[in-house]
């Protein structure tokens, strides 16, 4: 059986990366992640990402490029990440999160990322440094 895909967005605005602090479930609450979620049946990863960011943050976004790589989550799930451009709206923690931060290039270590998001954030940082 193939793994289920969880998509997450590296949302950039004026050179800063958006980090979101999870409010649930209890074992993840307080840790920071790239916002996103699971694909629904029939959705492409890009469609799922646009939907999740609309639901969770109240913004319209456009996936730009896939960040090379794939990272294991809990058994049966893998994380794939896209860089994302903010088209409209100011992100607000509407669902799943209780705080947001915009991180400049030298601030990426300032938040306590979920373990599984750390390699993804490192890959994103490598990409944006090119
Ligand atoms: O909103 P939905 O239920 O589709 O998904 P979610 O609960 O936000 O994420 C699904 C799973 O992926 C959860 O176990 C999250 O902890 C995990 N996840 C993650 O580890 N890192 C992310 N950047 C996004 C989700």
Short mmCIF file of C-alpha atoms and ligand atoms in Angstrom, two decimals:
data_model
loop_
_atom_site.label_atom_id
_atom_site.label_comp_id
_atom_site.label_asym_id
_atom_site.label_seq_id
_atom_site.Cartn_x
_atom_site.Cartn_y
_atom_site.Cartn_z
CA UNK A 1 0.00 0.00 0.00
CA UNK A 2 1.38 3.41 -0.85
CA UNK A 3 1.75 6.06 1.79
CA UNK A 4 -0.85 8.78 2.13
CA UNK A 5 0.42 12.21 1.20
CA UNK A 6 0.30 15.21 3.50
CA UNK A 7 1.05 18.47 1.70
CA UNK A 8 2.52 21.54 3.37
CA UNK A 9 3.28 25.02 2.15
CA UNK A 10 6.44 27.05 2.54
CA UNK A 11 4.54 30.34 2.27
CA UNK A 12 6.85 33.21 1.39
CA UNK A 13 6.11 36.90 1.54
CA UNK A 14 8.80 39.53 1.10
CA UNK A 15 11.53 37.00 1.78
CA UNK A 16 10.06 35.71 5.02
CA UNK A 17 8.77 32.20 5.67
CA UNK A 18 5.49 31.57 7.48
CA UNK A 19 5.59 29.23 10.49
CA UNK A 20 2.41 28.07 12.25
CA UNK A 21 2.11 26.79 15.82
CA UNK A 22 -0.17 23.77 16.20
CA UNK A 23 -2.96 23.93 18.76
CA UNK A 24 -3.91 20.22 18.50
CA UNK A 25 -3.60 17.28 18.93
CA UNK A 26 -2.07 17.39 22.38
CA UNK A 27 1.18 15.63 21.42
CA UNK A 28 1.88 18.19 18.68
CA UNK A 29 0.43 21.32 20.31
CA UNK A 30 2.95 24.12 20.81
CA UNK A 31 5.28 22.88 18.08
CA UNK A 32 5.67 24.75 14.80
CA UNK A 33 5.04 23.47 11.29
CA UNK A 34 4.63 24.41 7.69
CA UNK A 35 0.83 24.62 7.39
CA UNK A 36 -0.99 22.04 5.31
CA UNK A 37 -2.89 18.77 5.60
CA UNK A 38 -4.06 15.56 3.98
CA UNK A 39 -5.22 15.14 0.43
CA UNK A 40 -8.93 14.51 -0.03
CA UNK A 41 -10.07 11.93 -2.61
CA UNK A 42 -9.71 13.21 -6.16
CA UNK A 43 -7.55 16.19 -5.27
CA UNK A 44 -4.14 16.93 -6.70
CA UNK A 45 -1.50 17.87 -4.12
CA UNK A 46 -1.56 21.47 -5.34
CA UNK A 47 -5.37 21.66 -5.02
CA UNK A 48 -5.19 20.20 -1.51
CA UNK A 49 -2.56 22.73 -0.52
CA UNK A 50 -4.56 25.72 -1.79
CA UNK A 51 -7.66 24.40 0.05
CA UNK A 52 -5.82 23.71 3.32
CA UNK A 53 -4.18 27.14 3.37
CA UNK A 54 -7.54 28.79 2.66
CA UNK A 55 -9.23 26.83 5.49
CA UNK A 56 -6.44 27.15 8.03
CA UNK A 57 -5.17 30.66 7.33
CA UNK A 58 -7.89 32.44 5.31
CA UNK A 59 -5.57 33.27 2.42
CA UNK A 60 -5.45 32.64 -1.31
CA UNK A 61 -2.16 31.14 -2.45
CA UNK A 62 -0.42 29.75 -5.49
CA UNK A 63 1.96 26.78 -5.30
CA UNK A 64 5.22 27.72 -7.01
CA UNK A 65 7.47 24.67 -6.95
CA UNK A 66 7.83 21.35 -5.22
CA UNK A 67 10.65 21.23 -2.71
CA UNK A 68 12.69 18.14 -3.66
CA UNK A 69 12.31 15.35 -1.14
CA UNK A 70 9.72 13.52 0.90
CA UNK A 71 9.71 13.13 4.68
CA UNK A 72 8.14 10.37 6.80
CA UNK A 73 5.41 11.34 9.27
CA UNK A 74 3.54 8.85 11.42
CA UNK A 75 3.44 5.34 9.87
CA UNK A 76 1.62 5.38 6.51
CA UNK A 77 2.02 9.12 5.88
CA UNK A 78 4.62 11.17 4.05
CA UNK A 79 5.12 14.92 3.88
CA UNK A 80 5.66 16.77 0.60
CA UNK A 81 6.30 20.49 0.51
CA UNK A 82 5.77 23.23 -2.05
CA UNK A 83 6.96 26.80 -1.99
CA UNK A 84 3.87 28.96 -2.08
CA UNK A 85 3.21 32.56 -3.04
CA UNK A 86 0.67 34.59 -1.10
CA UNK A 87 -1.88 36.05 -3.54
CA UNK A 88 -4.30 37.76 -1.18
CA UNK A 89 -5.19 38.05 2.47
CA UNK A 90 -3.19 38.27 5.67
CA UNK A 91 -2.72 34.82 7.27
CA UNK A 92 -4.64 34.29 10.51
CA UNK A 93 -4.65 31.15 12.68
CA UNK A 94 -8.28 30.14 11.93
CA UNK A 95 -7.99 26.35 12.31
CA UNK A 96 -5.39 23.97 13.80
CA UNK A 97 -3.01 26.78 14.88
CA UNK A 98 -2.89 29.33 17.68
CA UNK A 99 0.02 31.50 16.52
CA UNK A 100 1.81 32.48 13.33
CA UNK A 101 5.25 33.97 12.74
CA UNK A 102 7.04 35.32 9.71
CA UNK A 103 10.67 34.21 9.88
CA UNK A 104 13.45 36.05 8.10
CA UNK A 105 16.33 34.08 6.57
CA UNK A 106 18.31 34.18 9.84
CA UNK A 107 15.37 33.32 12.08
CA UNK A 108 14.54 29.83 10.85
CA UNK A 109 15.89 28.24 14.04
CA UNK A 110 13.92 30.57 16.31
CA UNK A 111 10.88 28.29 16.59
CA UNK A 112 10.51 24.73 17.87
CA UNK A 113 9.64 22.94 14.61
CA UNK A 114 7.99 19.52 14.66
CA UNK A 115 10.78 16.94 14.27
CA UNK A 116 9.42 15.79 10.92
CA UNK A 117 9.29 19.37 9.58
CA UNK A 118 12.95 20.14 10.37
CA UNK A 119 14.46 18.45 7.29
CA UNK A 120 11.76 20.01 5.13
CA UNK A 121 12.54 23.50 6.47
CA UNK A 122 16.25 22.88 5.89
CA UNK A 123 15.49 21.88 2.28
CA UNK A 124 13.34 24.98 1.81
CA UNK A 125 16.11 27.18 3.21
CA UNK A 126 18.61 25.58 0.82
CA UNK A 127 16.30 26.25 -2.10
CA UNK A 128 15.72 29.90 -1.25
CA UNK A 129 19.46 30.46 -0.76
CA UNK A 130 20.19 29.46 -4.37
O1 LIG B 1 -6.04 19.09 8.33
P1 LIG B 1 -5.82 17.61 8.13
O2 LIG B 1 -6.51 16.72 9.13
O3 LIG B 1 -5.99 17.19 6.73
O4 LIG B 1 -4.26 17.39 8.38
P2 LIG B 1 -3.37 17.77 9.64
O5 LIG B 1 -3.92 17.23 10.89
O6 LIG B 1 -3.00 19.21 9.61
O7 LIG B 1 -2.05 16.97 9.24
C1 LIG B 1 -2.09 15.58 9.04
C2 LIG B 1 -0.89 14.96 9.71
O8 LIG B 1 0.32 15.47 9.14
C3 LIG B 1 -0.82 15.27 11.19
O9 LIG B 1 -0.40 14.10 11.88
C4 LIG B 1 0.24 16.35 11.28
O10 LIG B 1 0.93 16.28 12.47
C5 LIG B 1 1.15 16.01 10.12
N1 LIG B 1 1.83 17.21 9.60
C6 LIG B 1 3.20 17.39 9.87
O11 LIG B 1 3.80 16.56 10.53
N2 LIG B 1 3.85 18.47 9.38
C7 LIG B 1 3.19 19.38 8.65
N3 LIG B 1 3.86 20.43 8.19
C8 LIG B 1 1.82 19.23 8.37
C9 LIG B 1 1.16 18.12 8.87
#
